[in-house]
JSON list of C-alpha atoms in Angstrom, two decimals:
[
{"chain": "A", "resi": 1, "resn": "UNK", "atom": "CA", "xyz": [127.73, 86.07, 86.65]},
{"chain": "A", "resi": 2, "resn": "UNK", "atom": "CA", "xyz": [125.97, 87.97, 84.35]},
{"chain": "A", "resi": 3, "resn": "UNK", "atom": "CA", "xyz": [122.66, 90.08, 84.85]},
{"chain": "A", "resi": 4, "resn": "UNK", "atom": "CA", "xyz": [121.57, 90.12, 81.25]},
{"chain": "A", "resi": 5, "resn": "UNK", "atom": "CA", "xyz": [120.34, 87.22, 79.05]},
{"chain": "A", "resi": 6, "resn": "UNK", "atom": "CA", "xyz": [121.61, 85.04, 82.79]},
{"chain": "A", "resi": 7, "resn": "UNK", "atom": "CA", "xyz": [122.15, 81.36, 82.66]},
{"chain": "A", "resi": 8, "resn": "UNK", "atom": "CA", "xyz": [119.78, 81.02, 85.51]},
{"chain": "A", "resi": 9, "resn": "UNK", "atom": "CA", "xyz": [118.33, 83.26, 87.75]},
{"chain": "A", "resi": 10, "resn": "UNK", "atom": "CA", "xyz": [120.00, 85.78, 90.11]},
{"chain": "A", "resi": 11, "resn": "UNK", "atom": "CA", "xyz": [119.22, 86.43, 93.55]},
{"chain": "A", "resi": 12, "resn": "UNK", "atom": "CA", "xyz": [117.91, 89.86, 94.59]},
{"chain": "A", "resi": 13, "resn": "UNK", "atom": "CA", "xyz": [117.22, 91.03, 98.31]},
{"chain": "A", "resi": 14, "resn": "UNK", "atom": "CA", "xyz": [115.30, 94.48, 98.92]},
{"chain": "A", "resi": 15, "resn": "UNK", "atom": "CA", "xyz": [114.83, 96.73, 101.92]},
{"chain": "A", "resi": 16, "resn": "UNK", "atom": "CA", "xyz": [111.29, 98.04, 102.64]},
{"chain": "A", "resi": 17, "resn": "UNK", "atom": "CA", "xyz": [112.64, 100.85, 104.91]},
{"chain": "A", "resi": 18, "resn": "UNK", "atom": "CA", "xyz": [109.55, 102.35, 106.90]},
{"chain": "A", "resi": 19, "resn": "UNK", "atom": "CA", "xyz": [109.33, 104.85, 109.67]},
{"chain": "A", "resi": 20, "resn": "UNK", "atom": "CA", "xyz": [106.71, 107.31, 110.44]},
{"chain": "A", "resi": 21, "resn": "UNK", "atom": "CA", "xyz": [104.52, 106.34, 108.14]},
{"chain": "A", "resi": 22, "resn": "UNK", "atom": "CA", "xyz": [107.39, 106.58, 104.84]},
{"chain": "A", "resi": 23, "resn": "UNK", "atom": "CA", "xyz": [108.78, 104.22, 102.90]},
{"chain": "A", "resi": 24, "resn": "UNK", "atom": "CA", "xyz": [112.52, 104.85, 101.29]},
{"chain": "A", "resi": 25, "resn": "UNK", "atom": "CA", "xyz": [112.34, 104.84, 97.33]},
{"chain": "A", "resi": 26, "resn": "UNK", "atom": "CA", "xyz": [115.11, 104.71, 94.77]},
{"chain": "A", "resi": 27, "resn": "UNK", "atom": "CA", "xyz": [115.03, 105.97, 91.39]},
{"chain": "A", "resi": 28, "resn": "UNK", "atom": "CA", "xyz": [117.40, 103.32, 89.45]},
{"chain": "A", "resi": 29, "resn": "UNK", "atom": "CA", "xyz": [120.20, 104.86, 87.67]},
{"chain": "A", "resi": 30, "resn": "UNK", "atom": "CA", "xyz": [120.82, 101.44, 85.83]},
{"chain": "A", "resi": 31, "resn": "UNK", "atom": "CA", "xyz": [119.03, 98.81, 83.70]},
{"chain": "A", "resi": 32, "resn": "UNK", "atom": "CA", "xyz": [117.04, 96.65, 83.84]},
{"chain": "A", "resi": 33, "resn": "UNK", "atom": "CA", "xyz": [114.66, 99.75, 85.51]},
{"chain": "A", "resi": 34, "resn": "UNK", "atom": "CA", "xyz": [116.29, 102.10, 84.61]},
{"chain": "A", "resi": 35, "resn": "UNK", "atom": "CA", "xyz": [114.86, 105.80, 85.63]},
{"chain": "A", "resi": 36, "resn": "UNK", "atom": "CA", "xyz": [112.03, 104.19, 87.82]},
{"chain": "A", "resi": 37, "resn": "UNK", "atom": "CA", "xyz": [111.55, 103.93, 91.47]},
{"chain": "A", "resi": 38, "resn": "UNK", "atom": "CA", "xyz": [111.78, 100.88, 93.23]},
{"chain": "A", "resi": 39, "resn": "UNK", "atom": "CA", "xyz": [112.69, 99.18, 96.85]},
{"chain": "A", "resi": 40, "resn": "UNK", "atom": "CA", "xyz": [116.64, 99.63, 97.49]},
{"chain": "A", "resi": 41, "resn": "UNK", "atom": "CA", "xyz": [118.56, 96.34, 97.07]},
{"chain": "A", "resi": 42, "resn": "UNK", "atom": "CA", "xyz": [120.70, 94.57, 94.85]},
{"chain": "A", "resi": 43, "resn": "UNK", "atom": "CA", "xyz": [122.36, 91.36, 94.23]},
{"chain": "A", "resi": 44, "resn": "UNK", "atom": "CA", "xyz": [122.59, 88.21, 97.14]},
{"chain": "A", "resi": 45, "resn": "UNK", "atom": "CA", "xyz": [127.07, 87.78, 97.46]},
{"chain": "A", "resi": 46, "resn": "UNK", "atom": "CA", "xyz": [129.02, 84.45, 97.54]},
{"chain": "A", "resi": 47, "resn": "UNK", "atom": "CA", "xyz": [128.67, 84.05, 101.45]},
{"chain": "A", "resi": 48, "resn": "UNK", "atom": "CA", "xyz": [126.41, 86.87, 102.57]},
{"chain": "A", "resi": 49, "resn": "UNK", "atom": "CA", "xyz": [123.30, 86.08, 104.39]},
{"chain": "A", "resi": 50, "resn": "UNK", "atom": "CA", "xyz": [120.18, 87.21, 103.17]},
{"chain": "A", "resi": 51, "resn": "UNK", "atom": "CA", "xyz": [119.48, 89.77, 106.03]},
{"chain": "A", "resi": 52, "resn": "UNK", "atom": "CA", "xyz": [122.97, 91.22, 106.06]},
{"chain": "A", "resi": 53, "resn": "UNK", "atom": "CA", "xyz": [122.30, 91.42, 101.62]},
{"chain": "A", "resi": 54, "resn": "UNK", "atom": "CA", "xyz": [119.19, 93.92, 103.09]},
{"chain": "A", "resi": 55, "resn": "UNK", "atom": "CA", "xyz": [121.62, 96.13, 105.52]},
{"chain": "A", "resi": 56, "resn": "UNK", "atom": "CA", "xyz": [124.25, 96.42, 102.59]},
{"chain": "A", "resi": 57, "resn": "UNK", "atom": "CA", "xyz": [122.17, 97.18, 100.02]},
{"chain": "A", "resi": 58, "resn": "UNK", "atom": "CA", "xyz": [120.25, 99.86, 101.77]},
{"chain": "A", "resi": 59, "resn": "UNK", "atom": "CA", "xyz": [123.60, 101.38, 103.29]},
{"chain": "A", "resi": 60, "resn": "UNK", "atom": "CA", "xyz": [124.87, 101.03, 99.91]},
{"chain": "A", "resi": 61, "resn": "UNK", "atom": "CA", "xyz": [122.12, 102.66, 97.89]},
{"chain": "A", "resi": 62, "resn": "UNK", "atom": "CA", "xyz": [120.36, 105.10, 100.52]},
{"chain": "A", "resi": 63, "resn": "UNK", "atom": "CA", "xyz": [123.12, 106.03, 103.35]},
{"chain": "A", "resi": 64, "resn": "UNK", "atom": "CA", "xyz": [120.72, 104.81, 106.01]},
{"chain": "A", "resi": 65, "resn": "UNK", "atom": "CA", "xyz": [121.60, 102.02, 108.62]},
{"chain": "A", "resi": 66, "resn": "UNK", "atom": "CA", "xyz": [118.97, 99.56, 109.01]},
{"chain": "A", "resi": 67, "resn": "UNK", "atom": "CA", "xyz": [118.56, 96.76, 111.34]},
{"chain": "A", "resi": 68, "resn": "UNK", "atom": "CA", "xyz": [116.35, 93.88, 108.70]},
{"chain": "A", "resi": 69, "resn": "UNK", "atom": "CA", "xyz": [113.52, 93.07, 110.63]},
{"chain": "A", "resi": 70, "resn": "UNK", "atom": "CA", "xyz": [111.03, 90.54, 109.75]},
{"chain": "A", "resi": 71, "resn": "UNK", "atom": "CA", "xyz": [110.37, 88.56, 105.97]},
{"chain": "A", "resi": 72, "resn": "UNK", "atom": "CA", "xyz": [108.27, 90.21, 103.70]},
{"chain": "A", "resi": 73, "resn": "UNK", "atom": "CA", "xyz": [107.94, 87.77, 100.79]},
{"chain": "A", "resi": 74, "resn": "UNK", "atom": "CA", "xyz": [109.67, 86.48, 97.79]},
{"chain": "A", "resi": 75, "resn": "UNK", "atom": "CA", "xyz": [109.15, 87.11, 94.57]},
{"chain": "A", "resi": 76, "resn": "UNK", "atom": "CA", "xyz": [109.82, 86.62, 90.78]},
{"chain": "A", "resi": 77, "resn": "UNK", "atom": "CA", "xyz": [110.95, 89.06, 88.50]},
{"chain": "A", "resi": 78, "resn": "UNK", "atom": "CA", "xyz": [110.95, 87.98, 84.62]},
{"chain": "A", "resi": 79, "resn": "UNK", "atom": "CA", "xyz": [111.78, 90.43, 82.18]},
{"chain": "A", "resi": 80, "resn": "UNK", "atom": "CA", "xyz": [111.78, 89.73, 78.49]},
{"chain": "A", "resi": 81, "resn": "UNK", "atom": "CA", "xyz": [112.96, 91.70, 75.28]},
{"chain": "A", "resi": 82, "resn": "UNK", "atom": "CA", "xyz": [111.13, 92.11, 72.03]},
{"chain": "A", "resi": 83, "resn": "UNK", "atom": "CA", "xyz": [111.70, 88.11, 70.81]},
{"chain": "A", "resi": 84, "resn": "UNK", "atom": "CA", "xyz": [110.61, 86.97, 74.27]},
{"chain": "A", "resi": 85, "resn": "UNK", "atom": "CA", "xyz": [114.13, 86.09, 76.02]},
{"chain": "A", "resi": 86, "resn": "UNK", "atom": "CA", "xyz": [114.62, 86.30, 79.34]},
{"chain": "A", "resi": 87, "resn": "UNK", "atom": "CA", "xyz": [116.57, 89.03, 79.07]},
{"chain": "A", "resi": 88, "resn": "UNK", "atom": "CA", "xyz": [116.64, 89.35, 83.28]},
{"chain": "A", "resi": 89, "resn": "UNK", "atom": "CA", "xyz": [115.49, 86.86, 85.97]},
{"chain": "A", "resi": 90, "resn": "UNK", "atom": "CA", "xyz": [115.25, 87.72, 89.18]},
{"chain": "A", "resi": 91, "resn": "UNK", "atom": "CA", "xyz": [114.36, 85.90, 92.81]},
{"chain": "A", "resi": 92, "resn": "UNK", "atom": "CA", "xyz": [113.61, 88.61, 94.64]},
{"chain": "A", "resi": 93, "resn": "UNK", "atom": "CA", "xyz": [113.39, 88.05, 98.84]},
{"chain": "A", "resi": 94, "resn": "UNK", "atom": "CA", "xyz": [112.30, 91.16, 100.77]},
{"chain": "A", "resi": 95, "resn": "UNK", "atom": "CA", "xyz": [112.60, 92.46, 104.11]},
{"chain": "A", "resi": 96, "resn": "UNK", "atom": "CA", "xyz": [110.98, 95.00, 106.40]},
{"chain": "A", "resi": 97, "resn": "UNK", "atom": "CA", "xyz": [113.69, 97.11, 107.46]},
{"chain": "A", "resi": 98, "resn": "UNK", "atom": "CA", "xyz": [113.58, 100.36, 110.22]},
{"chain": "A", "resi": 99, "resn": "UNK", "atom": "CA", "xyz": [116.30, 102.99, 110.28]},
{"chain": "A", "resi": 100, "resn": "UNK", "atom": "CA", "xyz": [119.10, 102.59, 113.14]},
{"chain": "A", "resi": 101, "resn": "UNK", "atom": "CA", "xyz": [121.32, 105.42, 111.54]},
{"chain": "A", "resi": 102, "resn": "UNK", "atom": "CA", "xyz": [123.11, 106.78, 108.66]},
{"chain": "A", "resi": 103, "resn": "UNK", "atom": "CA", "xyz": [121.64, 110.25, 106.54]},
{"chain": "A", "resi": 104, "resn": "UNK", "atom": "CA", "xyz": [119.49, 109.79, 103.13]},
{"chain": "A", "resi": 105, "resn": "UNK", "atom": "CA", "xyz": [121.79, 110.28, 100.25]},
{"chain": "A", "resi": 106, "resn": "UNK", "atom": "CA", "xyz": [121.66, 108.26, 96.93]},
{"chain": "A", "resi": 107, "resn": "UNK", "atom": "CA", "xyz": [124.61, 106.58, 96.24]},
{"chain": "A", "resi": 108, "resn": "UNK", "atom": "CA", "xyz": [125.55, 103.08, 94.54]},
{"chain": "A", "resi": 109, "resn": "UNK", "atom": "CA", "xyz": [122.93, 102.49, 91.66]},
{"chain": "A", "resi": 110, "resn": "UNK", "atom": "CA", "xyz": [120.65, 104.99, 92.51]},
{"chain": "A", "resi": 111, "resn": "UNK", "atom": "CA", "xyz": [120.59, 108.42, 90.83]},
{"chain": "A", "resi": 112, "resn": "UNK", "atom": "CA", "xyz": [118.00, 109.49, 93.50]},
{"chain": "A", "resi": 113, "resn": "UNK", "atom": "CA", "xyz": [116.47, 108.49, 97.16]},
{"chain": "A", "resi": 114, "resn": "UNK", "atom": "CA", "xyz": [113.98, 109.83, 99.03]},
{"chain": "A", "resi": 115, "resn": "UNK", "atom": "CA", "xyz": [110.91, 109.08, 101.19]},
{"chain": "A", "resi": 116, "resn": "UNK", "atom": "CA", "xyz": [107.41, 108.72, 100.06]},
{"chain": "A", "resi": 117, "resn": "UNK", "atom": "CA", "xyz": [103.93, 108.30, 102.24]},
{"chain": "A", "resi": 118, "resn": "UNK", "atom": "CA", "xyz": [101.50, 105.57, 101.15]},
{"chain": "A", "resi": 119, "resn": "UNK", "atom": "CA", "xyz": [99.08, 108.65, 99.42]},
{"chain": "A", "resi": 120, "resn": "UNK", "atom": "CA", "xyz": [102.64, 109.44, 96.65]},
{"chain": "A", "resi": 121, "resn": "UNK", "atom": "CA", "xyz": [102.65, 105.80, 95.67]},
{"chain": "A", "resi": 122, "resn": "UNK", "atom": "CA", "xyz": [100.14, 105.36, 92.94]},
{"chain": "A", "resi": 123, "resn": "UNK", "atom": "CA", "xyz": [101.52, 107.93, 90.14]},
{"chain": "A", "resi": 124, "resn": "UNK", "atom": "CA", "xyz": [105.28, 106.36, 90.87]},
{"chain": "A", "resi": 125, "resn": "UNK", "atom": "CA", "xyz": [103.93, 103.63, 88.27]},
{"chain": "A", "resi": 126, "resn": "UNK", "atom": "CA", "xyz": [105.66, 100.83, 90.56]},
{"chain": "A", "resi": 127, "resn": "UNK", "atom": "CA", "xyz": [105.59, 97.38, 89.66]},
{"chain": "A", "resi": 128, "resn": "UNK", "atom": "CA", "xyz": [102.36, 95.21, 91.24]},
{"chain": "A", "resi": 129, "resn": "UNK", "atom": "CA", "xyz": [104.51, 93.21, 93.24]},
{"chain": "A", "resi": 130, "resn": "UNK", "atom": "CA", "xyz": [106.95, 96.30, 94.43]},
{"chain": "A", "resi": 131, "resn": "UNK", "atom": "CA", "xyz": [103.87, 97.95, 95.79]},
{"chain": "A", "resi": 132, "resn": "UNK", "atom": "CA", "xyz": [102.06, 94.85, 97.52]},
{"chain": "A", "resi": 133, "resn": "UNK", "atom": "CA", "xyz": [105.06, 94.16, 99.43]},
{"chain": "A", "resi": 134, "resn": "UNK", "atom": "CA", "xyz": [105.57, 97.95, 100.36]},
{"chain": "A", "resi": 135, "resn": "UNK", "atom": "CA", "xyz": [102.03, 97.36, 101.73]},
{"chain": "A", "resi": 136, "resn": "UNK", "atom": "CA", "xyz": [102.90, 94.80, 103.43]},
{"chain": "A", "resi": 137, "resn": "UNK", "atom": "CA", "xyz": [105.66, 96.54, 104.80]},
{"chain": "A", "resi": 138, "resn": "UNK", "atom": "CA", "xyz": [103.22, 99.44, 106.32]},
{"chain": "A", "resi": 139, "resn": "UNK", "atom": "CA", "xyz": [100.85, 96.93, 108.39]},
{"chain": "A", "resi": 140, "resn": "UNK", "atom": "CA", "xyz": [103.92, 95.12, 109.38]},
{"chain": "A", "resi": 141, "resn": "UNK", "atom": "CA", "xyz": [105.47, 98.58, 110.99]},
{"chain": "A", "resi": 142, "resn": "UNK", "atom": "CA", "xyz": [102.11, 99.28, 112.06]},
{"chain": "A", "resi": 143, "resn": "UNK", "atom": "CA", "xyz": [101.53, 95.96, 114.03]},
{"chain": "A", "resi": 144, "resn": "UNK", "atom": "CA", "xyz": [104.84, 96.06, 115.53]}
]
């Protein structure tokens, strides 16, 4: 299936890794955000569930473990190019996710990982949605 210019939208799951206070970031080494930070995670496979998408993805792009804890919302992520195609369309479902293992090392489609406290987040320039559910993700850790 293909990413760009899709026939219908793609499904995306993310990991909202917290402990102590820090959330895991990756800086994208790929398009469509390309250079920017954002929540680990990648494309839903043909027979993966959702919550075992999260542990891959962050194993994939962070070297952590992660056991995918609770929901943290769903999303949509429209992106269009200059004549107003939708150039990418994600649905993007996101989990809370706590470290069980593993060593922080970017790998997969990120060309960097590392953590960041709540007081970093503003100058990263994340999307609106990408930081609400990071938020959500902190009072979610927090309450549990």
């Amino acid at each position: 299936m293909r990413r760009e210019f899709p026939e219908q939208p793609l499904v995306g799951i993310g990991a909202v890794i917290i402990e102590s206070s820090r959330v895991v970031l990756v800086k994208r080494a790929h398009p469509p955000i390309q250079g920017q930070w954002s929540i680990p995670g990648g494309a839903l496979e043909v027979g993966e569930l959702v919550r075992e998408a999260a542990v891959r993805e962050a194993r994939e792009e962070t070297g952590l473990i992660v056991e995918a804890c609770e929901l943290l919302g769903v999303f949509d992520r429209v992106l269009r190019d200059a004549a107003s195609r939708v150039q990418y369309h994600y649905v993007l479902i996101d989990f809370l996710c706590r470290p069980v293992g593993g060593r922080l090392l970017a790998a997969s489609d990120a060309s960097e990982v590392r953590w960041f406290t709540r007081e970093q987040l503003p100058a990263l320039g994340l999307a609106e949605d990408t930081l609400e559910v990071i938020h959500k993700g902190f009072e979610k850790a927090t309450e549990g």
